[in-house]
PDB file of C-alpha atoms and ligand atoms in Angstrom:
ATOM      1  CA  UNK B   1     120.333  62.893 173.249  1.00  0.00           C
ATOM      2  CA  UNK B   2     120.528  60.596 176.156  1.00  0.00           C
ATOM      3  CA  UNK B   3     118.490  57.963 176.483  1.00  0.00           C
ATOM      4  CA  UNK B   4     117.238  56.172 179.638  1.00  0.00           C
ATOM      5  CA  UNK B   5     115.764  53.084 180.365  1.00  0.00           C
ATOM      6  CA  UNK B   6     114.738  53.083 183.757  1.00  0.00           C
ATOM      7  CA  UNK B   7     112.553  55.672 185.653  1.00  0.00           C
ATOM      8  CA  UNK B   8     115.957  56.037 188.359  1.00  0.00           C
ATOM      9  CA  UNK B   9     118.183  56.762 185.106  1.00  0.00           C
ATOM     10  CA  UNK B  10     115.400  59.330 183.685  1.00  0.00           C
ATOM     11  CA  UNK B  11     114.721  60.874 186.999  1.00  0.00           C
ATOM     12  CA  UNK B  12     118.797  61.139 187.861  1.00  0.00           C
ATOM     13  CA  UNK B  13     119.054  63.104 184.328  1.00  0.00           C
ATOM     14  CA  UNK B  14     115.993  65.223 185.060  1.00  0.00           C
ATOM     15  CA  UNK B  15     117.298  66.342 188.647  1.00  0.00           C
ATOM     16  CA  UNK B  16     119.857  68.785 187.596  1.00  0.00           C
ATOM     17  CA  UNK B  17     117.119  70.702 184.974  1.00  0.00           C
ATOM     18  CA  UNK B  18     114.507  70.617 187.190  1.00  0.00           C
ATOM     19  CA  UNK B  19     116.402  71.622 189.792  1.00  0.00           C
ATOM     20  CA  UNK B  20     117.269  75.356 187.969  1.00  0.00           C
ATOM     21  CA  UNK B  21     113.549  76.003 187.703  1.00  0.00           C
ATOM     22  CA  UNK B  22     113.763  74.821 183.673  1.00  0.00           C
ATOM     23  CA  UNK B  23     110.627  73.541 181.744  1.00  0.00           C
ATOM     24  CA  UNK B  24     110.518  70.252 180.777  1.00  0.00           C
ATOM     25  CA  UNK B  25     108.337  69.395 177.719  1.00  0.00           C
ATOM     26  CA  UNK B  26     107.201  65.554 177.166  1.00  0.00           C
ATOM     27  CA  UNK B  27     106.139  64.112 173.957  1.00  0.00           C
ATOM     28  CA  UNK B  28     104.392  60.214 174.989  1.00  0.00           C
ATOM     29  CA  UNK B  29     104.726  57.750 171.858  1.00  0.00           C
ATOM     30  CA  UNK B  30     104.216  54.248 170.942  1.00  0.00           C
ATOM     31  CA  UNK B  31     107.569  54.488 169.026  1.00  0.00           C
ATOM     32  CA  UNK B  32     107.459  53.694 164.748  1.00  0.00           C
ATOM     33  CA  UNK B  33     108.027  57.607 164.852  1.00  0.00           C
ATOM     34  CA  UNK B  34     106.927  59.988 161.636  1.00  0.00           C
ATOM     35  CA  UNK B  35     106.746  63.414 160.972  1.00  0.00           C
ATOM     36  CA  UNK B  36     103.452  63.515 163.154  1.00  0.00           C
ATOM     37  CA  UNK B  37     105.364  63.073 166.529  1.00  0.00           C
ATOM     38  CA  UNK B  38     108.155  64.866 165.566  1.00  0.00           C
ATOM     39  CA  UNK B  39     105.959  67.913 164.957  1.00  0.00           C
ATOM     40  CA  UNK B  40     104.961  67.957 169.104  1.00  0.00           C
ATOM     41  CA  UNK B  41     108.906  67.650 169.592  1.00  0.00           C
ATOM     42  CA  UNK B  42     108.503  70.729 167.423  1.00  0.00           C
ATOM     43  CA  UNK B  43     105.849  72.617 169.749  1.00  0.00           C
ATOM     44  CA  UNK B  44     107.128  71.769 173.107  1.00  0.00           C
ATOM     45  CA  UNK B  45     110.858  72.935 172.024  1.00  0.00           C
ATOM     46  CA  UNK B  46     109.399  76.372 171.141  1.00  0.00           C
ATOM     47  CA  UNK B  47     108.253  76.914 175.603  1.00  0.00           C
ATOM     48  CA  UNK B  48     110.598  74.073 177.476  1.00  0.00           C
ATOM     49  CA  UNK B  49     114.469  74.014 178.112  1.00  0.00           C
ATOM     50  CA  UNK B  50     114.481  70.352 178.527  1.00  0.00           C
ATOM     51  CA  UNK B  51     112.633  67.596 175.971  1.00  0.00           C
ATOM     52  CA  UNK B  52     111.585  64.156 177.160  1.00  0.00           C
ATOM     53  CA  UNK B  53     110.146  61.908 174.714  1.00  0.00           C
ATOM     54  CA  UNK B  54     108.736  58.336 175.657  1.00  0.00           C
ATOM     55  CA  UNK B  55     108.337  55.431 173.677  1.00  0.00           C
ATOM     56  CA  UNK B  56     106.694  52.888 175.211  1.00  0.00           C
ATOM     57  CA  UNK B  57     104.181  50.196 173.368  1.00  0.00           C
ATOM     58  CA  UNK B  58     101.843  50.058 176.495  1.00  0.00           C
ATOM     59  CA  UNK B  59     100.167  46.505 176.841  1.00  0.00           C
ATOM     60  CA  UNK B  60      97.445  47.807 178.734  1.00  0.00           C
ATOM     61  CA  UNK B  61      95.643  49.864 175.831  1.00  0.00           C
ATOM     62  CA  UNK B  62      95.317  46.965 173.572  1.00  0.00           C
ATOM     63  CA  UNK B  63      92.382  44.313 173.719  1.00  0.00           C
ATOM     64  CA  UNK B  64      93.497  40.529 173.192  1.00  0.00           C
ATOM     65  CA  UNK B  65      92.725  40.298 169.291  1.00  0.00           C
ATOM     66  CA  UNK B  66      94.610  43.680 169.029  1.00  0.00           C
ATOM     67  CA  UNK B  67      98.323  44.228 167.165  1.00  0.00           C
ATOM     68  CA  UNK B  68      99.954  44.513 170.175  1.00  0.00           C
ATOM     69  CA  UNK B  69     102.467  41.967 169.556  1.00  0.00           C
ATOM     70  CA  UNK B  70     103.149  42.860 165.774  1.00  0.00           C
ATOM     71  CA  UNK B  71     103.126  46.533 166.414  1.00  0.00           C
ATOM     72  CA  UNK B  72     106.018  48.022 164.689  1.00  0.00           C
ATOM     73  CA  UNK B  73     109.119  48.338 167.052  1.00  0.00           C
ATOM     74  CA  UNK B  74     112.404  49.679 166.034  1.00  0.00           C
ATOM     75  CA  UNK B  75     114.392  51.617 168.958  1.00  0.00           C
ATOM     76  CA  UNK B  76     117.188  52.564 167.097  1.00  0.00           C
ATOM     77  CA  UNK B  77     115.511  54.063 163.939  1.00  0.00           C
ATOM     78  CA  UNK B  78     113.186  56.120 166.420  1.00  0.00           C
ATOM     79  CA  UNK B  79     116.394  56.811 168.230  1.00  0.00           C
ATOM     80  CA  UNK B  80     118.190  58.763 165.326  1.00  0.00           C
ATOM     81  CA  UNK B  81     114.940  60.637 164.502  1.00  0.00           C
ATOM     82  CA  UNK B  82     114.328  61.617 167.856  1.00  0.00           C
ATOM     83  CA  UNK B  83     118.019  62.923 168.084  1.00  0.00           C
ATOM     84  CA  UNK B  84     117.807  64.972 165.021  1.00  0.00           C
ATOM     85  CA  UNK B  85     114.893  66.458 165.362  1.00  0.00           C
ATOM     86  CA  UNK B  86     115.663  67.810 169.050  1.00  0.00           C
ATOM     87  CA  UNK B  87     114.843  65.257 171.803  1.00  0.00           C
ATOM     88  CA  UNK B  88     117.058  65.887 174.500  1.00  0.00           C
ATOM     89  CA  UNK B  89     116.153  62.571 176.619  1.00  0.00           C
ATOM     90  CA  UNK B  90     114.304  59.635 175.333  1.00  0.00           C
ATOM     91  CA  UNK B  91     112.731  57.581 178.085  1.00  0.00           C
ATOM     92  CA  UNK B  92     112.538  53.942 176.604  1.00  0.00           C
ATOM     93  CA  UNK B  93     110.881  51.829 179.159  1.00  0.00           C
ATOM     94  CA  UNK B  94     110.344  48.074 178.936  1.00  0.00           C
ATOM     95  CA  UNK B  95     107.159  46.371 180.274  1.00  0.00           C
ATOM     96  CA  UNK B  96     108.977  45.107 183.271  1.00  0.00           C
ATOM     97  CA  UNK B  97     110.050  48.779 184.451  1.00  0.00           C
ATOM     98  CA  UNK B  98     106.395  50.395 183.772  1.00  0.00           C
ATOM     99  CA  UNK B  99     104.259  47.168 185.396  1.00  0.00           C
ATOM    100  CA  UNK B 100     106.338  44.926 187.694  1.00  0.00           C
ATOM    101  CA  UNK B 101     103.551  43.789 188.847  1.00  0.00           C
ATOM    102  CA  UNK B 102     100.305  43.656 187.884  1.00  0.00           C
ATOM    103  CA  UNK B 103      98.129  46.771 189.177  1.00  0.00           C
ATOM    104  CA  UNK B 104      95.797  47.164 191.669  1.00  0.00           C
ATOM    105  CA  UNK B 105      95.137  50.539 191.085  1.00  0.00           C
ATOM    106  CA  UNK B 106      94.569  51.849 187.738  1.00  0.00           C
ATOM    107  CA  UNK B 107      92.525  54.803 186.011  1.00  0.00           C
ATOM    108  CA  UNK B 108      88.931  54.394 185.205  1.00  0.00           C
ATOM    109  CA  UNK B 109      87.458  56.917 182.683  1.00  0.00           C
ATOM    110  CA  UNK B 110      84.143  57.723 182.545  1.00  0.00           C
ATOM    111  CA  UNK B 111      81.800  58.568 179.804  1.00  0.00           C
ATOM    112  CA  UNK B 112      83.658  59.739 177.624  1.00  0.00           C
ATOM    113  CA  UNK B 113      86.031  56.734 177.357  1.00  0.00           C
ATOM    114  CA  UNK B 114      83.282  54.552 176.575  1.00  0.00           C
ATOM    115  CA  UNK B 115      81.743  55.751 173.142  1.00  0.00           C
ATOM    116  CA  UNK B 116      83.090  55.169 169.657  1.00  0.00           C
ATOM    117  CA  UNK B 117      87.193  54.225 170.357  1.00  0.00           C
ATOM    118  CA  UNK B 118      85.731  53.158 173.705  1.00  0.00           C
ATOM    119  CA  UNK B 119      83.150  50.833 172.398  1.00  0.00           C
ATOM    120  CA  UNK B 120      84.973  48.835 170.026  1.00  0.00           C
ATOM    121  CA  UNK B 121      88.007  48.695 171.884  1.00  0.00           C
ATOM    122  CA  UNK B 122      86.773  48.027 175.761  1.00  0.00           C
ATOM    123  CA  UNK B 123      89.372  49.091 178.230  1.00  0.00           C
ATOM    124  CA  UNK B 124      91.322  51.164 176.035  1.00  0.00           C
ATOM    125  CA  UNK B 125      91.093  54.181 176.923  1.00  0.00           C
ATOM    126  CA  UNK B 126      91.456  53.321 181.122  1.00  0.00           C
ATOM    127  CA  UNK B 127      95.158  51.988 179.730  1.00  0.00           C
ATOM    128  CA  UNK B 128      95.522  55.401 177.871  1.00  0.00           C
ATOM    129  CA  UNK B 129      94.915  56.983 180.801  1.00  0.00           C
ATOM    130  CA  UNK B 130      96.669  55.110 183.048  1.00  0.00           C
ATOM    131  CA  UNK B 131      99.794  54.654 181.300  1.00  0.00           C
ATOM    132  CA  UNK B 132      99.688  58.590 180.837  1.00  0.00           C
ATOM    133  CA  UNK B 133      99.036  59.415 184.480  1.00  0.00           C
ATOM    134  CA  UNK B 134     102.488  57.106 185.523  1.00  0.00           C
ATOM    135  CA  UNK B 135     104.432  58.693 183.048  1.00  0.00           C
ATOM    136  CA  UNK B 136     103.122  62.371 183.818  1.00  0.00           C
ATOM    137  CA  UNK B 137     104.369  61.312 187.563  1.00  0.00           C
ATOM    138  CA  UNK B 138     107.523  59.630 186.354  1.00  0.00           C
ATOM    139  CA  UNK B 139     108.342  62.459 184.066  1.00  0.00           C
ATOM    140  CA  UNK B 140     106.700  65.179 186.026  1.00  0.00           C
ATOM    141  CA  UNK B 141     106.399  67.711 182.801  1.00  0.00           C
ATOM    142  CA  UNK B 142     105.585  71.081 182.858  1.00  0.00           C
ATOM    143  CA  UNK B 143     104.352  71.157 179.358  1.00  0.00           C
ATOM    144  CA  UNK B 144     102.820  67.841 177.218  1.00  0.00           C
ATOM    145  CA  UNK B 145     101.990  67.554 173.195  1.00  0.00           C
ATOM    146  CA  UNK B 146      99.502  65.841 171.781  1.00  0.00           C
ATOM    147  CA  UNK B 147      98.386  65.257 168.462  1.00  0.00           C
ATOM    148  CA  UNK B 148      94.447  66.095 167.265  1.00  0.00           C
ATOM    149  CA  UNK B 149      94.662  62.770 165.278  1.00  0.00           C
ATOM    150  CA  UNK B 150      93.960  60.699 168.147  1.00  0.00           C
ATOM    151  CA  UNK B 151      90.935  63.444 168.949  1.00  0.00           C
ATOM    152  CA  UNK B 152      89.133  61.207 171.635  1.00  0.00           C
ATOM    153  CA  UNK B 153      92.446  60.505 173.470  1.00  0.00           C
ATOM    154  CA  UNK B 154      93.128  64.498 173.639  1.00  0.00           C
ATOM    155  CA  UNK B 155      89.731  64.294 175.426  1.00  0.00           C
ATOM    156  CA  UNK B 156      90.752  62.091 177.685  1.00  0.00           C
ATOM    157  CA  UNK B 157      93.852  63.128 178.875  1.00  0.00           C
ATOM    158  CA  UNK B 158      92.424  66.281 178.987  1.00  0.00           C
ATOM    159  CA  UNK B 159      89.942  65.532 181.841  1.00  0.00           C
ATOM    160  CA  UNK B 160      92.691  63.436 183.114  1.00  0.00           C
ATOM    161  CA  UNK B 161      94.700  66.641 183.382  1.00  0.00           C
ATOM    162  CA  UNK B 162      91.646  68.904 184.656  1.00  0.00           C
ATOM    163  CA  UNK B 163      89.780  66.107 186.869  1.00  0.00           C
ATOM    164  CA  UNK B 164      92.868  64.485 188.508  1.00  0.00           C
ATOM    165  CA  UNK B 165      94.670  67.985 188.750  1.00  0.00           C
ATOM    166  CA  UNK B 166      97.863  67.535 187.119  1.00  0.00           C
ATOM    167  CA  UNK B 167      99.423  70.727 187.422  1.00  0.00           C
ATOM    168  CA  UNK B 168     100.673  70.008 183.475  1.00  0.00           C
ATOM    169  CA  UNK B 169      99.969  72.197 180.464  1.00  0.00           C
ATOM    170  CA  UNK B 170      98.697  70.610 177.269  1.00  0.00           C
ATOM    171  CA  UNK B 171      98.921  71.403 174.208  1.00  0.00           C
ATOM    172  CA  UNK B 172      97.500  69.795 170.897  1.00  0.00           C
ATOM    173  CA  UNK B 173      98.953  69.665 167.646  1.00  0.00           C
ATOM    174  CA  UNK B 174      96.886  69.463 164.759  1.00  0.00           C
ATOM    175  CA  UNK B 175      97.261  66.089 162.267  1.00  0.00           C
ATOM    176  CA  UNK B 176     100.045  65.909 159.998  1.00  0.00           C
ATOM    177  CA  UNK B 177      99.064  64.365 156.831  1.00  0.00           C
ATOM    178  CA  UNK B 178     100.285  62.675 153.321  1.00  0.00           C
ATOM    179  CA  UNK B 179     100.174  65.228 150.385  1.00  0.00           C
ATOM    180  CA  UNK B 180      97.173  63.661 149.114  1.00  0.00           C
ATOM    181  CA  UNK B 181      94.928  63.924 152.674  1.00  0.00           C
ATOM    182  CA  UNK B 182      95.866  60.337 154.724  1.00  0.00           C
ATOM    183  CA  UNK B 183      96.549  61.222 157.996  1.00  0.00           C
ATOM    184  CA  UNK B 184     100.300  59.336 159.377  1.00  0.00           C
ATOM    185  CA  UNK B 185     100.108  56.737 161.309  1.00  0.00           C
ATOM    186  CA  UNK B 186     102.605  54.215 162.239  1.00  0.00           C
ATOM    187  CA  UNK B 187     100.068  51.523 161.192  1.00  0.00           C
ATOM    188  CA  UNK B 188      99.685  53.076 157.798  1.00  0.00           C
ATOM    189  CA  UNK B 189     102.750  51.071 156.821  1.00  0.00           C
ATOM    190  CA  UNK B 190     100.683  47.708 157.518  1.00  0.00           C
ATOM    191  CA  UNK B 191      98.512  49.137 154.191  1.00  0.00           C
ATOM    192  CA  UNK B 192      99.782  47.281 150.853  1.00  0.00           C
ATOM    193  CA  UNK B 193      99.473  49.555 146.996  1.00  0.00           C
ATOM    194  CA  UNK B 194      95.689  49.121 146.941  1.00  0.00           C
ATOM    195  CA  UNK B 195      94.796  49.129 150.583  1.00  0.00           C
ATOM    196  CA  UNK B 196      96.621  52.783 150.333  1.00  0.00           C
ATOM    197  CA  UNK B 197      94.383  54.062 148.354  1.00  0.00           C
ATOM    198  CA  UNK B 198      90.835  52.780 149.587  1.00  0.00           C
ATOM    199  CA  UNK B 199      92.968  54.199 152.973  1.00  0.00           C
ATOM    200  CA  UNK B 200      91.833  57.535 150.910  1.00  0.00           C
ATOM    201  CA  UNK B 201      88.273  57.235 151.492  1.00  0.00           C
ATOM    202  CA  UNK B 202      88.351  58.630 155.599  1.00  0.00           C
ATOM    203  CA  UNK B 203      90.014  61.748 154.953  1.00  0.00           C
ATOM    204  CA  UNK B 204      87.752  61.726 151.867  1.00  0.00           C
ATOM    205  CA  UNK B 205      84.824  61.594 153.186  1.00  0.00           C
ATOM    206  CA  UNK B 206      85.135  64.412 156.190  1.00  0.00           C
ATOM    207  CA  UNK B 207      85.927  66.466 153.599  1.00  0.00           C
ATOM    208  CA  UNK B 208      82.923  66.018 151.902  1.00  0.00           C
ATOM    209  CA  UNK B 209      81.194  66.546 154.806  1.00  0.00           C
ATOM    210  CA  UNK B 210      82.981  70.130 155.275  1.00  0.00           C
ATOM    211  CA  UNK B 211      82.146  71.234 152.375  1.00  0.00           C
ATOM    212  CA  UNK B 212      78.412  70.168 153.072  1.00  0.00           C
ATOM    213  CA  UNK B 213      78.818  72.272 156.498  1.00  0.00           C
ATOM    214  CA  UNK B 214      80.105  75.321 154.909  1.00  0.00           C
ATOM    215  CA  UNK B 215      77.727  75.307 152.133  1.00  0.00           C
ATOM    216  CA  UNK B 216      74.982  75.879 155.461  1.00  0.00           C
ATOM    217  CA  UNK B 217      74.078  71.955 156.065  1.00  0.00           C
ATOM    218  CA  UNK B 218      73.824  71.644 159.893  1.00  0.00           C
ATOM    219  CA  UNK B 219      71.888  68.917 160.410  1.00  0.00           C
ATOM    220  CA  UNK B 220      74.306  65.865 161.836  1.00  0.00           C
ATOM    221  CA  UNK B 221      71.984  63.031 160.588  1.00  0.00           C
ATOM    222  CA  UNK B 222      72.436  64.816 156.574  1.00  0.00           C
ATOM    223  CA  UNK B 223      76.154  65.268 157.129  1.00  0.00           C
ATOM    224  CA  UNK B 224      76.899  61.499 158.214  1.00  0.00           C
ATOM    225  CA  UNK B 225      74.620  60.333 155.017  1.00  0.00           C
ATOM    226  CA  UNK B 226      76.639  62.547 153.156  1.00  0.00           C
ATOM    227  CA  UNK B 227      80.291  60.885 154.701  1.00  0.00           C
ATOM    228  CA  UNK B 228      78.356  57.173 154.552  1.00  0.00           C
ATOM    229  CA  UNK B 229      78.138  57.678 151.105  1.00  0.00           C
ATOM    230  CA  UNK B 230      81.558  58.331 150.144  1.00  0.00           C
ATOM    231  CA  UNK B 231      82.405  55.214 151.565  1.00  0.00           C
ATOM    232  CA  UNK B 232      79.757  53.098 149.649  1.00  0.00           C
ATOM    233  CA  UNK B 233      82.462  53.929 146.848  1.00  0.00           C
ATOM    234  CA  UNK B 234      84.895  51.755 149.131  1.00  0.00           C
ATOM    235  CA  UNK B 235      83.606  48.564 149.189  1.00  0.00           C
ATOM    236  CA  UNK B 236      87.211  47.397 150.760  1.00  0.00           C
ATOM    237  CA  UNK B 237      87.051  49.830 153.184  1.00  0.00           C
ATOM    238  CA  UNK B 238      84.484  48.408 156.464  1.00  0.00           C
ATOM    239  CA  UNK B 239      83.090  51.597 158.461  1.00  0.00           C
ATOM    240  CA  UNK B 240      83.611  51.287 161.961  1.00  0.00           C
ATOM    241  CA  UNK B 241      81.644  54.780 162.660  1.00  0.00           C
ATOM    242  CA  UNK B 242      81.269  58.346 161.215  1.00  0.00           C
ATOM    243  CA  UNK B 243      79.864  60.793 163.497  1.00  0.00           C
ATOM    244  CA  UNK B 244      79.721  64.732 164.090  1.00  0.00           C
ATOM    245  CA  UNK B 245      80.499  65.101 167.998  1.00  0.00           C
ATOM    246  CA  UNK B 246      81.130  67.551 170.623  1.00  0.00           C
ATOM    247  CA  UNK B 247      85.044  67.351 171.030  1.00  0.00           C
ATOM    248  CA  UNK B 248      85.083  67.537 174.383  1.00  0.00           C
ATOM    249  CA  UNK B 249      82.312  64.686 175.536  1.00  0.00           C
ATOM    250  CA  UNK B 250      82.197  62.943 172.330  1.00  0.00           C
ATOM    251  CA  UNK B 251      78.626  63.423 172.585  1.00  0.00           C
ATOM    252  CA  UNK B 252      77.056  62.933 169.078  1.00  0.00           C
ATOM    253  CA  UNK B 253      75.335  66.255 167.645  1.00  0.00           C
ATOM    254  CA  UNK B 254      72.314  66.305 165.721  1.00  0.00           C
ATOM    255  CA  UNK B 255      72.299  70.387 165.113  1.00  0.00           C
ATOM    256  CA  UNK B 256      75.882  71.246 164.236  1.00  0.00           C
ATOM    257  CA  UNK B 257      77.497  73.816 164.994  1.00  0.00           C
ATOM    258  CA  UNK B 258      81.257  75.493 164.147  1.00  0.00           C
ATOM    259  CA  UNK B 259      83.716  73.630 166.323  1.00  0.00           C
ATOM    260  CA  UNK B 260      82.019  70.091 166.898  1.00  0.00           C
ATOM    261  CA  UNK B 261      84.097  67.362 165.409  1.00  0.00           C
ATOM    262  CA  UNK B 262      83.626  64.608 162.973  1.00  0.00           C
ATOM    263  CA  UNK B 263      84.801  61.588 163.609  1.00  0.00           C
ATOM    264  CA  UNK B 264      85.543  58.375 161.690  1.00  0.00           C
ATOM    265  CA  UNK B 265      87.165  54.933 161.949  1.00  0.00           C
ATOM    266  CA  UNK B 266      87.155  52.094 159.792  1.00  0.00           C
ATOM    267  CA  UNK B 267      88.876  48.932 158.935  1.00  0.00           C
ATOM    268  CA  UNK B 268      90.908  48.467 155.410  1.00  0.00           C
ATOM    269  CA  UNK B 269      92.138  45.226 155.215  1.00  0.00           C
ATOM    270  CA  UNK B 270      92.783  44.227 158.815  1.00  0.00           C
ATOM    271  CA  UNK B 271      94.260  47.370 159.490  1.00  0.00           C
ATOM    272  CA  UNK B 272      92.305  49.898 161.612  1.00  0.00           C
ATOM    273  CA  UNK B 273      92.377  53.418 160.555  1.00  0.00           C
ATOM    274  CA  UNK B 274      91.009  56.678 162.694  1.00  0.00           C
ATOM    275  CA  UNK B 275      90.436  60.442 161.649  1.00  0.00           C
ATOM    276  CA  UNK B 276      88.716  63.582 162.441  1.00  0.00           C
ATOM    277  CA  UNK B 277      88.595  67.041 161.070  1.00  0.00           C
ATOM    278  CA  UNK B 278      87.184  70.156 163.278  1.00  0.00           C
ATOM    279  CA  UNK B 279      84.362  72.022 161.470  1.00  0.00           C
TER     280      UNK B 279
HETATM  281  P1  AMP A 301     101.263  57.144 169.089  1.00  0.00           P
HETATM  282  O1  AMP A 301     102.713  56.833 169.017  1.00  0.00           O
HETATM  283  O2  AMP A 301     100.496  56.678 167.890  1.00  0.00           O
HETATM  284  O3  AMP A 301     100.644  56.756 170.398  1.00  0.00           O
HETATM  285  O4  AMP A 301     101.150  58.729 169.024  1.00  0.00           O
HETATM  286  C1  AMP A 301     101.881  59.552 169.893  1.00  0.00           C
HETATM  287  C2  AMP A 301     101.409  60.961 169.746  1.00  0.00           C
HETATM  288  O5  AMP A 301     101.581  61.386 168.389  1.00  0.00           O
HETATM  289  C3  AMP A 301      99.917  61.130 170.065  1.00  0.00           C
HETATM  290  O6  AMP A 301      99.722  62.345 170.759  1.00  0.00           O
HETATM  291  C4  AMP A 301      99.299  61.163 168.700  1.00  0.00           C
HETATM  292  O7  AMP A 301      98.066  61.845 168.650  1.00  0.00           O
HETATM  293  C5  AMP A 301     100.369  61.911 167.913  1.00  0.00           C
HETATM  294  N1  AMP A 301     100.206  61.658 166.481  1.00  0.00           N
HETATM  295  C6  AMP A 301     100.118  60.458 165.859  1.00  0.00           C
HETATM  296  N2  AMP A 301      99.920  60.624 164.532  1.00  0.00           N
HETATM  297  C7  AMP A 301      99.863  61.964 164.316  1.00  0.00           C
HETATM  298  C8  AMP A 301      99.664  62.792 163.164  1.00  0.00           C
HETATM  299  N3  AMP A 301      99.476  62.271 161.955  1.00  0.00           N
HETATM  300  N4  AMP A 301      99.670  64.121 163.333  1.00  0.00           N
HETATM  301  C9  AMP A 301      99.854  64.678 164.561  1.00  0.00           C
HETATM  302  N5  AMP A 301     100.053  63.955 165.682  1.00  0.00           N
HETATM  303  C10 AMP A 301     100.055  62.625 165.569  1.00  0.00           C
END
């Protein structure tokens, strides 16, 4: 694995694949790597000559009481992970080589960026997409991976992809979890013994509400009752929202239907924890 620093270095090693017609697959992180990411490594191996992974902590997708500054960072760890699992370049930008500058022109998502994620973290999803649009340019993939666990950002760079015309293929990866149902995250590890375990009660409770859908319950309003009260178990744990949504415009569903998403985020601790499942 080589890894590059700067956009010249990444685009000098990308010249000669390129160049022979190969596919390049990209995998974007935030670094503080797990089995999750390396899973996308996985899928974009299996169609693509060439692998590019990113990691790159990107300022502009935090809000100003967010962990931005004590998000977990470790280059070389995520270096030897990346290597063994496949990566054949890691691009490993600092803030200076993404935003000299500060931009004038960045990407504005509509709708869609606005609800749930978008509400009670303004402006997050416009850095999302605007970090992913430089790096799709920088990189200039032929195939991406994404994982399902961040479901609303898969929306997003989806209509980034189909609305901007990207000529980029996507691909989604369903969530890796912990045996006992906590999806990984690379804030998990900001979760002490106990905090763990309340962790339990979002993967808990969409579960619940499965089962509830199977057994014929289709009525949204029923189903989120059902999740809320799985969580009034959890005093610890502080519900940001549960809802069942369409998974492509995050528009909440009050007759559910096979496919539509729930979604769920809530606070244990001070650490802020996200899931979904797909009915
Ligand atoms: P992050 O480094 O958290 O920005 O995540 C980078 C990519 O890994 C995103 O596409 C995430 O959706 C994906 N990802 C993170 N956690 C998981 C997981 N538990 N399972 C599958 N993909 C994941």
């Amino acid at each position: 694995m080589i890894t590059a620093r700067t956009r010249r270095e990444l685009r000098s090693l990308l010249i000669g694949a390129t160049g022979d017609g190969e596919r390049v697959g990209f995998v974007p992180t935030m670094g503080a790597l797990h089995e999750g990411h390396l899973r996308l490594v996985d899928t974009v191996r299996g169609s693509c000559d060439v692998v590019v992974m990113s990691i790159f902590v990107n300022p502009l997708q935090f809000g100003p009481n967010e962990d931005f500054k004590k998000y977990p960072r470790d280059l070389e760890r995520d270096s030897v992970m990346a290597s063994d699992r496949g990566v054949d370049i890691l691009f490993a930008p600092n803030d200076e080589e993404m935003y000299s500058a500060k931009p004038l022109v960045t990407v504005s998502v509509g709708d869609i960026g606005e609800r749930w994620e978008g509400k009670t973290r303004p402006g997050h999803f416009d850095g999302v997409a605007t970090v992913v649009a430089k790096l799709f340019n920088i990189v200039r993939p032929d195939v991406v991976a994404f994982g399902q666990k961040d479901l609303q950002q898969v929306g997003v760079v989806r209509a980034l992809i189909q609305d901007l015309n990207f000529p980029i293929e996507m691909l989604v990866m369903p969530t890796v979890r912990e045996p006992d149902g906590l999806a990984l995250s690379s804030r998990n590890r900001y979760l002490d013994e106990t905090q763990r375990k309340d962790a339990l009660v979002l993967s808990r409770a969409l579960d619940t509400m499965a089962i509830l859908f199977k057994g014929g319950t289709t009525n949204g309003e029923m189903l989120v009752t059902a999740g809320k009260r799985v969580f009034s178990d959890v005093p610890a744990a502080e519900l940001d929202y549960l809802a069942v949504v369409d998974p492509r415009t995050f528009v909440q569903k009050s007759q559910v239907e096979s496919g539509d998403a729930i979604i769920v985020a809530a606070k244990v601790g001070s650490t802020r924890l996200i899931d979904n499942l797909i009915l």
